[in-house]
Coordinates of N, CA and C in Angstrom, one line a residue:
M1 N -15.9 -1.2 -3.8 CA -15.5 -2.6 -4.1 C -15.9 -3.4 -2.8
T2 N -16.4 -4.5 -3.0 CA -16.8 -5.4 -1.8 C -15.6 -6.2 -1.4
N3 N -15.7 -6.9 -0.3 CA -14.6 -7.7 0.2 C -14.3 -8.8 -0.7
H4 N -15.2 -9.2 -1.6 CA -14.9 -10.4 -2.4 C -14.5 -10.1 -3.8
E5 N -14.5 -8.8 -4.2 CA -14.1 -8.4 -5.5 C -12.6 -8.3 -5.6
K6 N -11.9 -8.6 -6.6 CA -10.6 -8.4 -6.7 C -10.5 -7.1 -7.4
A7 N -9.5 -6.2 -7.0 CA -9.3 -5.0 -7.6 C -8.6 -5.1 -9.0
A8 N -9.1 -4.5 -10.0 CA -8.4 -4.4 -11.3 C -7.2 -3.6 -11.1
V9 N -6.1 -4.1 -11.4 CA -4.8 -3.2 -11.2 C -4.3 -2.7 -12.5
P10 N -4.4 -1.3 -12.7 CA -3.9 -0.7 -13.8 C -2.4 -0.7 -13.7
I11 N -1.7 0.0 -14.7 CA -0.3 0.3 -14.6 C 0.0 1.0 -13.3
V12 N 1.1 0.6 -12.6 CA 1.4 1.3 -11.4 C 2.6 2.2 -11.5
R13 N 2.6 3.2 -10.7 CA 3.8 4.1 -10.7 C 4.3 4.2 -9.3
P14 N 5.7 4.1 -9.1 CA 6.2 4.1 -7.8 C 6.0 5.5 -7.2
V15 N 5.7 5.5 -5.9 CA 5.5 6.8 -5.1 C 6.8 6.9 -4.3
V16 N 7.1 5.9 -3.5 CA 8.3 6.0 -2.6 C 8.7 4.6 -2.2
S17 N 10.0 4.3 -2.1 CA 10.5 3.0 -1.8 C 11.6 3.2 -0.8
L18 N 11.9 2.3 0.0 CA 13.0 2.4 1.0 C 14.4 1.9 0.3
C19 N 14.4 1.3 -0.8 CA 15.7 0.8 -1.3 C 15.9 1.1 -2.8
G20 N 14.8 1.2 -3.6 CA 15.0 1.4 -5.0 C 15.2 0.3 -5.8
T21 N 15.1 -0.9 -5.3 CA 15.4 -2.2 -6.1 C 14.1 -2.9 -6.3
G22 N 13.0 -2.5 -5.6 CA 11.8 -3.2 -5.8 C 11.6 -4.4 -4.9
T23 N 12.6 -4.7 -4.0 CA 12.4 -5.8 -3.1 C 12.3 -5.4 -1.6
C24 N 11.8 -4.2 -1.4 CA 11.6 -3.7 0.0 C 10.3 -3.0 0.1
P25 N 9.9 -2.6 1.3 CA 8.7 -1.9 1.5 C 8.6 -0.7 0.5
A26 N 7.4 -0.5 -0.1 CA 7.2 0.6 -1.1 C 5.7 0.9 -1.2
V27 N 5.4 2.1 -1.7 CA 4.1 2.5 -2.0 C 4.0 2.8 -3.6
Y28 N 3.0 2.3 -4.2 CA 2.8 2.6 -5.6 C 1.4 3.2 -5.8
R29 N 1.3 4.1 -6.8 CA 0.0 4.7 -7.2 C -0.5 3.8 -8.3
S30 N -1.7 3.4 -8.1 CA -2.4 2.5 -9.1 C -3.6 3.0 -9.8
G31 N -3.8 4.3 -9.5 CA -5.0 5.0 -10.1 C -5.1 6.3 -9.3
P32 N -6.1 7.1 -9.8 CA -6.3 8.4 -9.1 C -6.6 8.3 -7.6
D33 N -7.2 7.2 -7.2 CA -7.7 7.2 -5.8 C -7.2 5.9 -5.1
T34 N -6.2 5.2 -5.7 CA -5.8 3.9 -5.2 C -4.3 3.8 -5.1
V35 N -3.8 3.2 -4.0 CA -2.4 2.9 -3.9 C -2.2 1.4 -3.5
L36 N -1.0 0.9 -3.9 CA -0.6 -0.5 -3.6 C 0.5 -0.3 -2.6
V37 N 0.5 -1.2 -1.6 CA 1.6 -1.2 -0.6 C 2.3 -2.5 -0.7
Q38 N 3.6 -2.4 -0.7 CA 4.5 -3.6 -0.7 C 5.2 -3.7 0.7
G39 N 5.0 -4.8 1.3 CA 5.6 -5.0 2.7 C 5.6 -6.5 3.0
H40 N 6.0 -6.7 4.2 CA 6.1 -8.0 4.8 C 4.8 -8.5 5.2
V41 N 4.3 -9.7 4.8 CA 3.0 -10.2 5.1 C 3.0 -10.5 6.6
V42 N 1.9 -10.1 7.3 CA 1.8 -10.3 8.8 C 1.1 -11.7 8.9
D43 N 1.8 -12.7 9.3 CA 1.2 -14.0 9.4 C 0.4 -14.3 10.7
T44 N 0.6 -13.4 11.6 CA 0.0 -13.8 13.0 C -1.4 -13.0 13.1
H45 N -2.2 -13.6 14.0 CA -3.5 -13.0 14.2 C -3.3 -11.6 14.9
V46 N -4.1 -10.6 14.4 CA -4.0 -9.3 15.0 C -5.5 -9.1 15.6
D47 N -5.5 -8.9 16.9 CA -6.8 -8.5 17.6 C -7.4 -7.3 17.0
G48 N -8.8 -7.4 16.7 CA -9.5 -6.4 16.2 C -9.5 -6.2 14.7
V49 N -8.8 -7.1 14.0 CA -8.7 -7.0 12.5 C -9.3 -8.3 11.9
T50 N -10.3 -8.1 11.1 CA -11.0 -9.2 10.4 C -10.6 -9.0 8.9
L51 N -10.0 -10.0 8.3 CA -9.7 -9.8 6.9 C -10.7 -10.6 6.0
G52 N -11.0 -10.0 4.8 CA -11.9 -10.6 3.9 C -11.2 -11.5 3.0
D53 N -11.9 -12.2 2.1 CA -11.3 -13.1 1.2 C -10.3 -12.3 0.3
G54 N -9.2 -12.9 0.2 CA -8.1 -12.3 -0.7 C -7.3 -11.1 0.0
E55 N -7.7 -10.7 1.2 CA -7.0 -9.6 1.8 C -5.8 -10.1 2.7
R56 N -4.8 -9.4 2.8 CA -3.7 -9.7 3.6 C -3.2 -8.4 4.4
L57 N -2.7 -8.6 5.6 CA -2.0 -7.5 6.2 C -0.6 -7.4 5.8
V58 N -0.1 -6.2 5.6 CA 1.4 -6.1 5.4 C 2.0 -5.0 6.3
A59 N 3.1 -5.3 6.8 CA 3.8 -4.3 7.7 C 4.8 -3.5 6.8
I60 N 4.6 -2.2 7.1 CA 5.6 -1.2 6.4 C 6.1 -0.3 7.5
P61 N 7.2 0.3 7.3 CA 7.7 1.4 8.3 C 6.8 2.6 8.2
R62 N 6.5 3.2 9.4 CA 5.7 4.3 9.6 C 6.2 5.5 8.7
D63 N 7.5 5.7 8.7 CA 8.1 6.8 7.8 C 7.8 6.6 6.4
L64 N 7.8 5.3 5.9 CA 7.4 5.2 4.5 C 5.9 5.7 4.2
L65 N 5.0 5.3 5.1 CA 3.7 5.8 5.0 C 3.6 7.3 5.0
L66 N 4.3 7.9 5.9 CA 4.2 9.4 6.1 C 4.8 10.0 4.8
E67 N 5.9 9.5 4.3 CA 6.5 10.1 3.1 C 5.6 9.9 1.8
A68 N 5.0 8.7 1.8 CA 4.1 8.4 0.7 C 2.9 9.4 0.7
A69 N 2.3 9.7 1.9 CA 1.2 10.6 2.0 C 1.6 12.0 1.5
R70 N 2.8 12.4 1.9 CA 3.3 13.7 1.6 C 3.5 13.8 0.0
L71 N 4.1 12.8 -0.6 CA 4.3 12.8 -2.0 C 3.1 12.6 -2.8
L72 N 2.1 11.8 -2.3 CA 0.8 11.8 -3.0 C 0.1 13.1 -3.0
R73 N 0.1 13.8 -1.9 CA -0.5 15.1 -1.8 C 0.2 16.1 -2.8
E74 N 1.5 16.1 -2.9 CA 2.2 16.9 -3.9 C 1.8 16.6 -5.3
Q75 N 1.7 15.3 -5.6 CA 1.3 14.8 -7.0 C -0.1 15.4 -7.3
D76 N -0.9 15.5 -6.3 CA -2.4 15.9 -6.5 C -2.5 17.3 -6.7
T77 N -1.5 18.1 -6.3 CA -1.7 19.6 -6.5 C -1.1 20.1 -7.8

């Protein structure tokens, strides 16, 4: 996918969330090789990061990312 293409988003399945209500940082599986991340948009400039059209940086807790990686590996085995 190029920087200018919008990803087609299929049905998503939750992988891990910090609260269970859908209003906090979370990771969702959106296909066999794709995940969606829910977090707080980073509105400030970040040195060394260039965003393409339609892209946004989101901040999520490190532990959420590590747990999502563990669970995704389990789902793939």
